[in-house]
CSV table of C-alpha atoms and ligand atoms in Angstrom, one decimal:
chain,number,residue,atom,x,y,z
A,1,MET,CA,148.6,35.3,101.5
A,2,PRO,CA,149.2,32.3,103.3
A,3,GLY,CA,147.2,29.3,103.7
A,4,ILE,CA,146.5,28.9,107.1
A,5,ALA,CA,145.7,25.4,108.9
A,6,ILE,CA,143.5,25.3,112.0
A,7,VAL,CA,143.4,22.0,114.3
A,8,GLY,CA,142.8,20.2,117.3
A,9,THR,CA,145.5,19.2,119.4
A,10,GLN,CA,143.3,17.2,121.8
A,11,TRP,CA,140.8,14.5,121.2
A,12,GLY,CA,138.1,16.9,119.5
A,13,ASP,CA,135.5,19.7,120.6
A,14,GLU,CA,138.3,22.3,121.5
A,15,GLY,CA,136.1,24.9,119.9
A,16,LYS,CA,137.8,25.0,116.7
A,17,GLY,CA,134.7,26.5,114.7
A,18,LYS,CA,134.8,29.7,116.8
A,19,ILE,CA,138.6,30.1,115.9
A,20,THR,CA,138.1,29.0,112.3
A,21,ASP,CA,135.0,32.0,112.4
A,22,LEU,CA,137.3,34.5,113.5
A,23,LEU,CA,140.5,34.3,111.7
A,24,ALA,CA,138.3,33.7,108.5
A,25,GLU,CA,137.6,37.5,108.5
A,26,ASP,CA,139.8,38.1,106.0
A,27,ALA,CA,140.0,34.9,104.3
A,28,SER,CA,138.7,34.1,101.0
A,29,ALA,CA,137.9,30.7,101.2
A,30,ILE,CA,137.4,28.1,104.2
A,31,VAL,CA,137.9,24.4,103.4
A,32,ARG,CA,137.2,21.3,105.2
A,33,PHE,CA,139.7,18.6,104.7
A,34,GLN,CA,138.8,15.7,106.3
A,35,GLY,CA,136.3,13.8,108.7
A,36,GLY,CA,132.3,13.7,108.1
A,37,ASN,CA,129.2,14.5,110.4
A,38,ASN,CA,130.9,12.9,113.3
A,39,ALA,CA,132.5,16.3,113.9
A,40,GLY,CA,130.0,19.0,115.1
A,41,HIS,CA,131.0,22.8,115.0
A,42,THR,CA,129.0,25.3,117.4
A,43,ILE,CA,129.3,28.7,116.5
A,44,VAL,CA,127.5,31.6,118.3
A,45,ARG,CA,127.0,34.9,116.6
A,46,ASP,CA,124.7,37.7,117.7
A,47,GLY,CA,123.3,35.5,120.4
A,48,GLU,CA,122.0,32.7,117.9
A,49,VAL,CA,123.1,29.2,117.9
A,50,TYR,CA,124.6,27.8,114.7
A,51,LYS,CA,125.6,23.8,115.1
A,52,PHE,CA,127.1,22.4,111.7
A,53,HIS,CA,128.5,18.7,110.9
A,54,LEU,CA,129.6,18.7,107.9
A,55,ILE,CA,129.5,22.4,106.3
A,56,PRO,CA,132.5,24.4,107.3
A,57,SER,CA,132.3,26.9,109.8
A,58,GLY,CA,132.9,29.8,107.6
A,59,ILE,CA,129.4,29.7,106.0
A,60,LEU,CA,128.5,32.5,108.1
A,61,HIS,CA,130.5,34.7,105.8
A,62,GLU,CA,128.6,35.1,102.6
A,63,ASP,CA,131.4,36.6,100.9
A,64,LYS,CA,133.4,33.7,101.2
A,65,TYR,CA,133.7,30.2,99.3
A,66,CYS,CA,133.0,27.6,101.8
A,67,VAL,CA,134.2,24.3,100.6
A,68,ILE,CA,133.9,20.7,101.3
A,69,GLY,CA,137.4,18.8,100.4
A,70,ASN,CA,138.3,15.7,98.9
A,71,GLY,CA,139.4,14.2,102.0
A,72,VAL,CA,135.7,14.8,103.5
A,73,VAL,CA,133.4,11.5,103.9
A,74,ILE,CA,129.8,13.1,102.8
A,75,ASP,CA,126.5,11.7,103.9
A,76,PRO,CA,124.6,13.6,101.4
A,77,ARG,CA,120.8,13.2,103.0
A,78,VAL,CA,122.7,15.2,106.5
A,79,LEU,CA,124.5,17.7,103.8
A,80,LEU,CA,120.9,18.4,102.4
A,81,GLU,CA,119.5,19.0,105.7
A,82,GLU,CA,121.9,21.5,106.7
A,83,ILE,CA,121.7,23.3,103.2
A,84,ASP,CA,117.8,23.4,103.9
A,85,GLY,CA,118.6,24.6,107.7
A,86,LEU,CA,121.1,27.6,106.6
A,87,ARG,CA,118.2,28.5,104.1
A,88,ARG,CA,115.3,28.5,106.5
A,89,ALA,CA,117.8,30.4,108.5
A,90,GLY,CA,117.9,33.1,105.7
A,91,ILE,CA,122.0,32.2,105.3
A,92,SER,CA,123.4,31.8,101.5
A,93,THR,CA,124.9,28.7,100.6
A,94,ALA,CA,125.6,30.2,97.2
A,95,ASN,CA,129.4,29.9,98.0
A,96,LEU,CA,129.4,26.3,99.3
A,97,LYS,CA,131.5,24.2,97.2
A,98,ILE,CA,131.8,20.3,97.1
A,99,SER,CA,134.5,18.2,95.7
A,100,ALA,CA,133.7,15.9,93.0
A,101,ASN,CA,136.2,13.2,94.5
A,102,ALA,CA,134.9,13.2,97.9
A,103,HIS,CA,133.5,10.0,99.0
A,104,LEU,CA,129.8,9.5,100.1
A,105,ILE,CA,128.6,7.9,103.5
A,106,MET,CA,126.1,5.3,102.1
A,107,PRO,CA,123.3,3.7,104.3
A,108,TYR,CA,125.1,0.1,104.5
A,109,HIS,CA,128.3,2.4,105.9
A,110,VAL,CA,126.0,3.6,109.0
A,111,LEU,CA,124.5,0.3,109.7
A,112,LEU,CA,128.1,-1.2,109.6
A,113,ASP,CA,128.9,1.5,112.0
A,114,THR,CA,126.6,0.0,114.5
A,115,ALA,CA,128.2,-3.4,114.5
A,116,ASP,CA,130.5,-2.2,117.3
A,117,GLU,CA,128.2,-0.9,119.5
A,118,LEU,CA,126.0,-4.0,118.9
A,119,LYS,CA,128.9,-6.2,120.3
A,120,LEU,CA,129.8,-7.9,116.7
A,121,GLY,CA,133.4,-6.7,117.2
A,122,LYS,CA,135.8,-7.5,120.1
A,123,LEU,CA,136.6,-3.8,120.7
A,124,SER,CA,134.1,-0.9,121.7
A,125,ILE,CA,135.3,2.5,120.1
A,126,GLY,CA,132.4,4.1,120.8
A,127,THR,CA,132.3,5.8,117.4
A,128,THR,CA,129.4,8.2,116.5
A,129,ARG,CA,127.6,5.9,114.5
A,130,ARG,CA,127.7,7.9,111.1
A,131,GLY,CA,129.2,5.5,108.9
A,132,ILE,CA,132.6,7.2,109.1
A,133,GLY,CA,134.9,4.1,109.7
A,134,PRO,CA,133.4,1.8,106.9
A,135,ALA,CA,133.3,4.8,104.5
A,136,TYR,CA,136.8,5.6,104.4
A,137,ALA,CA,137.6,1.7,105.0
A,138,ASP,CA,135.4,1.1,101.5
A,139,LYS,CA,137.5,4.5,100.0
A,140,ALA,CA,140.8,2.3,100.9
A,141,LEU,CA,139.6,-0.8,99.2
A,142,ARG,CA,138.6,0.8,95.9
A,143,LEU,CA,134.7,0.3,96.8
A,144,GLY,CA,133.8,3.9,97.1
A,145,ILE,CA,131.0,5.8,95.7
A,146,ARG,CA,132.0,9.3,94.8
A,147,VAL,CA,130.4,12.7,94.9
A,148,GLN,CA,130.7,12.3,91.0
A,149,ASP,CA,129.3,9.4,90.9
A,150,LEU,CA,126.0,10.6,91.4
A,151,LEU,CA,125.8,12.6,88.3
A,152,ASP,CA,125.6,9.0,86.1
A,153,GLU,CA,123.1,6.6,86.8
A,154,LYS,CA,124.8,3.3,85.4
A,155,ILE,CA,128.1,4.3,87.1
A,156,LEU,CA,126.4,4.6,90.2
A,157,ARG,CA,124.4,1.3,90.1
A,158,LYS,CA,127.0,-0.6,88.9
A,159,LYS,CA,129.3,0.9,92.2
A,160,ILE,CA,126.7,0.4,94.5
A,161,MET,CA,126.4,-3.5,93.5
A,162,ALA,CA,130.2,-3.8,93.8
A,163,ALA,CA,130.4,-2.0,97.3
A,164,LEU,CA,127.5,-4.3,98.5
A,165,GLU,CA,128.7,-7.6,97.4
A,166,SER,CA,130.9,-8.0,100.0
A,167,LYS,CA,129.3,-6.8,102.4
A,168,GLN,CA,126.2,-9.3,102.9
A,169,GLN,CA,127.6,-11.8,105.4
A,170,GLY,CA,128.2,-8.7,107.7
A,171,LEU,CA,125.3,-7.2,106.7
A,172,ARG,CA,123.4,-10.5,107.4
A,173,GLU,CA,124.9,-11.2,111.0
A,174,LEU,CA,123.9,-7.8,111.7
A,175,ALA,CA,120.6,-8.2,111.2
A,176,VAL,CA,120.6,-11.2,113.5
A,177,ARG,CA,122.4,-9.7,116.1
A,178,ARG,CA,119.7,-7.2,115.8
A,179,ARG,CA,116.8,-8.7,115.8
A,180,LYS,CA,118.2,-11.1,118.9
A,181,LEU,CA,118.5,-7.5,120.8
A,182,LYS,CA,115.4,-6.5,120.3
A,183,LYS,CA,113.7,-9.7,120.9
A,184,ASP,CA,115.8,-10.1,124.3
A,185,GLY,CA,114.6,-6.5,124.9
A,186,GLU,CA,118.4,-5.3,125.3
A,187,THR,CA,117.6,-2.3,123.1
A,188,ASP,CA,114.8,0.2,122.3
A,189,ASP,CA,117.6,2.3,120.7
A,190,GLU,CA,116.1,4.2,117.7
A,191,THR,CA,119.9,4.8,116.4
A,192,VAL,CA,119.3,0.8,115.6
A,193,PRO,CA,118.8,1.3,112.4
A,194,ASP,CA,116.9,-1.2,110.0
A,195,ASP,CA,118.9,-4.0,108.2
A,196,ARG,CA,116.8,-4.3,104.5
A,197,ILE,CA,119.7,-3.5,101.8
A,198,ASP,CA,117.7,-2.4,98.8
A,199,LEU,CA,119.6,-1.8,95.9
A,200,HIS,CA,117.3,0.2,94.0
A,201,SER,CA,115.8,2.1,96.6
A,202,ILE,CA,119.1,3.5,97.7
A,203,THR,CA,120.0,4.2,94.0
A,204,GLU,CA,117.2,6.4,93.6
A,205,ASP,CA,117.7,8.0,96.7
A,206,TYR,CA,121.3,9.1,96.2
A,207,LEU,CA,120.3,10.0,92.4
A,208,SER,CA,117.9,12.3,94.0
A,209,TYR,CA,120.6,13.9,96.1
A,210,GLY,CA,122.6,14.2,93.3
A,211,HIS,CA,120.2,16.0,91.4
A,212,ARG,CA,120.1,18.7,93.9
A,213,LEU,CA,124.0,18.8,95.2
A,214,GLU,CA,124.7,19.1,91.6
A,215,PRO,CA,125.1,23.1,91.4
A,216,PHE,CA,127.5,22.6,94.5
A,217,ILE,CA,130.3,20.0,92.7
A,218,THR,CA,133.3,21.6,91.9
A,219,ASP,CA,136.9,21.3,91.4
A,220,THR,CA,137.3,22.3,94.7
A,221,ALA,CA,141.6,21.9,94.2
A,222,ARG,CA,141.5,24.2,91.9
A,223,LEU,CA,139.4,26.7,93.3
A,224,CYS,CA,141.9,26.4,96.0
A,225,TRP,CA,145.1,26.9,93.8
A,226,ASN,CA,143.2,30.0,92.2
A,227,GLU,CA,142.5,31.7,95.3
A,228,LEU,CA,146.1,30.8,97.3
A,229,ASP,CA,147.8,32.2,93.5
A,230,SER,CA,145.8,35.0,93.1
A,231,GLY,CA,147.2,35.9,96.9
A,232,ARG,CA,144.2,35.3,99.0
A,233,LYS,CA,144.0,33.7,102.4
A,234,VAL,CA,142.5,29.9,102.7
A,235,ILE,CA,141.7,28.7,105.6
A,236,PHE,CA,142.0,24.6,106.0
A,237,GLU,CA,140.0,23.5,108.7
A,238,GLY,CA,140.2,20.2,110.6
A,239,ALA,CA,137.7,18.0,112.2
A,240,GLN,CA,138.3,16.0,115.2
A,241,ALA,CA,142.0,16.3,116.5
A,242,ALA,CA,145.7,15.0,116.4
A,243,LEU,CA,145.0,12.7,119.4
A,244,LEU,CA,142.1,10.7,117.2
A,245,ASP,CA,144.3,10.7,114.2
A,246,LEU,CA,144.4,7.5,112.5
A,247,ASP,CA,148.0,7.4,112.1
A,248,HIS,CA,149.1,9.4,115.1
A,249,GLY,CA,146.3,9.1,118.0
A,250,THR,CA,145.6,6.6,120.3
A,251,TYR,CA,145.0,3.8,118.0
A,252,PRO,CA,142.3,2.2,117.6
A,253,PHE,CA,140.3,4.5,119.8
A,254,VAL,CA,140.8,7.1,116.9
A,255,THR,CA,138.6,8.6,114.0
A,256,SER,CA,139.2,6.9,110.3
A,257,SER,CA,141.0,10.3,109.1
A,258,ASN,CA,143.8,12.2,109.8
A,259,PRO,CA,143.0,15.2,111.4
A,260,ILE,CA,146.5,16.5,111.7
A,261,ALA,CA,147.7,19.5,109.2
A,262,GLY,CA,149.6,17.6,107.0
A,263,ALA,CA,146.5,16.0,105.9
A,264,ALA,CA,145.1,19.5,104.8
A,265,CYS,CA,147.4,18.7,101.7
A,266,ILE,CA,145.8,15.4,101.0
A,267,GLY,CA,141.9,16.4,102.0
A,268,ALA,CA,142.4,19.7,99.8
A,269,GLY,CA,144.7,18.9,97.2
A,270,VAL,CA,147.1,21.2,98.2
A,271,GLY,CA,150.8,21.0,98.5
A,272,PRO,CA,152.7,21.8,101.7
A,273,THR,CA,154.5,25.1,100.6
A,274,ASP,CA,150.8,26.0,100.7
A,275,ILE,CA,150.0,26.1,104.2
A,276,GLN,CA,152.2,28.8,106.1
A,277,GLU,CA,151.0,28.8,109.2
A,278,VAL,CA,149.0,26.3,111.6
A,279,TRP,CA,146.8,27.1,114.2
A,280,GLY,CA,146.4,24.5,116.9
A,281,VAL,CA,143.1,24.9,119.3
A,282,VAL,CA,143.5,23.6,122.9
A,283,LYS,CA,140.9,23.7,125.5
A,284,ALA,CA,142.3,24.8,128.8
A,285,TYR,CA,141.2,21.8,130.0
A,286,ALA,CA,140.6,18.3,128.4
A,287,THR,CA,138.1,16.3,127.1
A,288,ARG,CA,137.3,12.9,125.3
A,289,VAL,CA,134.0,11.2,123.8
A,290,GLY,CA,134.0,7.6,123.4
A,291,SER,CA,136.5,5.0,124.7
A,292,GLY,CA,140.7,4.8,124.8
A,293,PRO,CA,143.0,6.0,127.2
A,294,PHE,CA,142.7,9.7,129.0
A,295,PRO,CA,145.5,9.9,131.4
A,296,THR,CA,144.5,13.4,133.2
A,297,GLU,CA,140.8,12.1,133.3
A,298,LEU,CA,138.5,13.4,136.8
A,299,ASP,CA,136.2,11.4,138.4
A,300,ASP,CA,135.4,13.7,141.1
A,301,GLU,CA,133.9,17.1,141.4
A,302,VAL,CA,136.8,19.3,140.0
A,303,GLY,CA,135.4,17.1,136.4
A,304,ALA,CA,131.9,17.4,137.3
A,305,HIS,CA,132.5,21.2,137.6
A,306,MET,CA,133.9,21.3,134.1
A,307,SER,CA,131.3,19.2,132.4
A,308,GLU,CA,128.6,21.3,134.1
A,309,LYS,CA,130.5,24.8,133.1
A,310,GLY,CA,131.9,23.8,129.9
A,311,HIS,CA,128.5,22.3,129.0
A,312,GLU,CA,130.8,19.2,127.7
A,313,PHE,CA,128.0,17.2,126.1
A,314,GLY,CA,128.9,16.1,122.0
A,315,THR,CA,127.2,18.5,119.7
A,316,THR,CA,127.1,15.2,117.2
A,317,THR,CA,125.2,12.5,119.9
A,318,GLY,CA,124.8,14.4,122.7
A,319,ARG,CA,127.4,11.6,125.0
A,320,PRO,CA,128.6,13.3,128.0
A,321,ARG,CA,132.1,14.1,127.3
A,322,ARG,CA,134.7,12.8,129.5
A,323,CYS,CA,136.6,15.8,131.4
A,324,GLY,CA,140.2,16.3,132.8
A,325,TRP,CA,143.1,18.2,133.4
A,326,LEU,CA,145.3,19.7,130.2
A,327,ASP,CA,147.9,17.3,129.3
A,328,LEU,CA,151.1,19.2,128.5
A,329,VAL,CA,152.7,16.2,128.1
A,330,ALA,CA,150.2,15.2,125.1
A,331,LEU,CA,150.0,19.1,123.9
A,332,ARG,CA,153.6,19.2,123.1
A,333,TYR,CA,153.3,16.0,121.1
A,334,THR,CA,150.6,17.0,119.1
A,335,VAL,CA,152.0,20.8,119.0
A,336,ARG,CA,155.0,19.0,117.2
A,337,LEU,CA,153.1,17.1,115.1
A,338,ASN,CA,151.0,19.5,113.7
A,339,GLY,CA,154.1,21.6,113.0
A,340,THR,CA,152.1,24.5,115.4
A,341,SER,CA,153.0,28.2,114.6
A,342,TYR,CA,150.3,29.4,117.3
A,343,LEU,CA,147.8,28.2,119.8
A,344,ALA,CA,144.3,29.5,120.4
A,345,MET,CA,143.0,28.3,124.0
A,346,THR,CA,139.3,28.1,124.3
A,347,LYS,CA,136.9,28.0,127.3
A,348,LEU,CA,139.8,29.7,129.6
A,349,ASP,CA,136.4,30.8,131.5
A,350,VAL,CA,135.4,27.4,132.8
A,351,LEU,CA,138.3,26.7,134.9
A,352,SER,CA,137.7,30.3,136.7
A,353,GLY,CA,136.7,29.3,140.0
A,354,LEU,CA,138.8,26.4,140.9
A,355,GLU,CA,141.2,26.9,143.6
A,356,THR,CA,144.1,25.4,142.0
A,357,ILE,CA,145.0,24.2,138.6
A,358,LYS,CA,146.6,21.2,137.5
A,359,VAL,CA,148.6,20.3,134.4
A,360,ALA,CA,150.2,17.1,133.6
A,361,VAL,CA,153.8,17.3,133.1
A,362,ARG,CA,155.1,14.2,132.9
A,363,TYR,CA,153.6,10.5,133.3
A,364,ARG,CA,154.9,7.7,135.7
A,365,SER,CA,154.7,4.5,133.9
A,366,ARG,CA,153.5,1.3,135.9
A,367,GLU,CA,157.4,0.5,136.6
A,368,GLY,CA,157.9,3.6,137.9
A,369,ALA,CA,159.7,5.1,135.1
A,370,VAL,CA,159.7,8.8,134.3
A,371,LEU,CA,158.1,9.5,131.0
A,372,ASP,CA,158.8,12.9,129.8
A,373,GLU,CA,157.4,12.3,126.1
A,374,PHE,CA,154.2,10.6,125.0
A,375,PRO,CA,155.0,6.9,125.3
A,376,TYR,CA,154.7,5.4,121.6
A,377,HIS,CA,153.5,2.0,122.7
A,378,GLN,CA,149.6,1.9,123.6
A,379,SER,CA,149.8,-0.1,126.0
A,380,VAL,CA,152.3,2.1,128.4
A,381,LEU,CA,149.8,5.1,127.7
A,382,HIS,CA,147.2,3.1,128.7
A,383,SER,CA,148.8,2.6,132.2
A,384,VAL,CA,150.3,5.2,132.8
A,385,THR,CA,149.9,7.8,136.1
A,386,PRO,CA,150.1,11.7,135.0
A,387,GLU,CA,152.5,13.8,137.5
A,388,TYR,CA,151.3,17.4,137.9
A,389,GLU,CA,152.3,21.4,138.3
A,390,GLU,CA,149.8,22.7,140.4
A,391,LEU,CA,149.3,26.2,139.6
A,392,PRO,CA,147.3,29.3,141.5
A,393,GLY,CA,143.2,29.0,140.3
A,394,PHE,CA,141.8,32.6,139.7
A,395,ALA,CA,138.3,33.6,140.2
A,396,GLY,CA,135.3,35.6,139.4
A,397,ASP,CA,134.1,36.1,135.9
A,398,ILE,CA,136.3,36.8,133.3
A,399,THR,CA,134.2,36.7,130.0
A,400,ALA,CA,133.7,40.3,129.7
A,401,CYS,CA,138.1,40.4,129.5
A,402,ARG,CA,139.2,41.6,126.5
A,403,THR,CA,143.1,42.3,127.0
A,404,PRO,CA,145.3,40.8,128.8
A,405,GLU,CA,145.6,43.4,131.2
A,406,ASP,CA,141.9,42.5,132.2
A,407,LEU,CA,142.6,38.8,133.1
A,408,PRO,CA,143.5,37.8,136.5
A,409,GLN,CA,147.0,37.6,136.8
A,410,GLU,CA,146.8,33.4,137.8
A,411,ALA,CA,145.2,33.0,134.5
A,412,LEU,CA,148.2,34.8,132.9
A,413,ASP,CA,150.5,32.5,134.7
A,414,TYR,CA,148.4,29.8,133.5
A,415,ILE,CA,148.5,30.8,129.6
A,416,ALA,CA,152.3,31.5,130.2
A,417,PHE,CA,153.1,28.4,131.7
A,418,VAL,CA,151.2,26.2,129.0
A,419,SER,CA,153.1,28.3,126.2
A,420,ASP,CA,156.6,28.0,127.7
A,421,PHE,CA,155.9,24.2,128.3
A,422,VAL,CA,155.3,23.5,124.8
A,423,GLY,CA,157.3,25.9,123.2
A,424,VAL,CA,154.3,27.6,120.8
A,425,PRO,CA,152.7,31.3,121.6
A,426,ILE,CA,149.3,31.5,122.5
A,427,ARG,CA,147.9,34.1,120.8
A,428,LEU,CA,144.1,34.1,121.4
A,429,VAL,CA,142.4,33.3,124.5
A,430,GLY,CA,138.6,32.4,124.3
A,431,VAL,CA,136.8,34.0,127.7
A,432,GLY,CA,133.5,32.8,126.9
A,433,PRO,CA,131.4,31.1,123.9
A,434,GLY,CA,130.6,34.3,121.7
A,435,HIS,CA,132.4,35.6,118.7
A,436,ASP,CA,133.8,38.7,120.8
A,437,GLU,CA,134.6,36.6,123.9
A,438,ASN,CA,138.3,36.5,123.6
A,439,VAL,CA,141.5,37.9,124.5
A,440,TRP,CA,144.2,38.5,121.9
A,441,ILE,CA,147.7,37.9,123.4
A,442,GLN,CA,149.3,39.3,120.9
A,443,LYS,CA,147.2,41.0,118.0
A,444,GLN,CA,147.3,38.9,114.4
A,445,GLY,CA,149.9,40.9,112.5
B,1,IMP,P1,134.2,8.1,114.6
B,1,IMP,O1,134.6,9.3,114.0
B,1,IMP,O2,132.6,7.9,114.7
B,1,IMP,O3,134.7,6.9,113.8
B,1,IMP,O4,134.6,7.8,115.9
B,1,IMP,C1,135.8,7.4,116.7
B,1,IMP,C2,136.6,7.9,117.5
B,1,IMP,O5,136.3,9.6,117.4
B,1,IMP,C3,135.0,7.9,119.1
B,1,IMP,O6,135.6,7.8,120.0
B,1,IMP,C4,134.4,9.2,118.7
B,1,IMP,O7,133.6,9.6,119.8
B,1,IMP,C5,135.4,10.2,118.3
B,1,IMP,N1,135.3,11.4,117.8
B,1,IMP,C6,135.0,11.4,116.5
B,1,IMP,N2,134.6,12.6,115.9
B,1,IMP,C7,134.7,13.1,116.9
B,1,IMP,C8,134.5,14.6,117.1
B,1,IMP,O8,133.9,15.6,116.4
B,1,IMP,N3,134.7,15.1,118.3
B,1,IMP,C9,135.5,14.2,119.5
B,1,IMP,N4,135.4,13.5,119.5
B,1,IMP,C10,134.9,12.4,117.8
């Protein structure tokens, strides 16, 4: 049985959680390989809505390993809250496994992540303020604290001290700026955190998190090898998406990890030959949270239709998502980047009721040049105008459709157009948020 990667092909929020939940039915393990609690997965099961940030979507399958891989950055306080929430809901966490090599988000990472919003830096990325960037930066600087460090008080204290040393100046500047904003009444934002950093209390807090997390800590790479080598199916679940990839996305308006399929190897500890299938998840239109270029963004009633009907508000921050038409120039790029085998298209029902549906098929540069491919130069992308193909829309409630024959012809034509353009079959189409609200274009083999 294969390793399967499930990744986002746009700017995140494509509905990967639901697809993972579906494809995990015959898998033995579901592994998160990057990101942290900047992500948000919503799964609707038997009318219950579950929201996860760190725990892989597979947790609702109690017979499967649910793994947080080494490539994830973990805020242990948030993870323990999720574990407690699951226990309260009567969902077992017995099969949750956490990599000893995963890095931890520390309170000073969260503080430093607000520097951007407090206009201390030059650029406002519009991060989720969960400390993701600073945690990955410490990992690269070799100043990170890992899950395994929670199990050794002496090492933990020493490492926190070393990590804090280089941050004192930045934290002091942040505190001054924060006090000024508060004094000027420019913020009453509760998420602007306290600036006191106390080595002793952080160490004590993290040791107590360590005690609670210890039963879950595992050699997760070995767990993946055992499953794969025994012929069982392992799903590698990405968070965010290709256009937010640190190397291949719209840098610097990206996240600080690599959400593309290739990164599953690094973030889980498996080899490229362990992954036989890549599923790209694409929303039937496009959304983006935070700053950065978005050529097909709509600021009109169609964008409002998508936002309202699609409930386009961030699972993690509640921020309204920017909405726009599906961008096939970008999709063809990310489909190739991920080595995508199949696409799953989500939220097709949201487009119902629109007279026509547009898809961007090329860009025009400010100088008038036609661009068929996603431009490698960021400044070009910032100033392109998309050119559209206009397809007939469809109407009516499609949430009850379960086979291709149930769908309006115009919806089928839309699916076929997208699939032909990017050169990858669309195998699954979501027609509603529920677990069963899908149309298989071609049943899994
Ligand atoms: P960070 O990951 O919090 O550092 O944020 C960097 C950028 O990625 C911001 O534009 C965020 O809005 C965006 N981002 C991070 N996680 C997600 C996600 O799960 N969905 C959509 N956008 C995200």
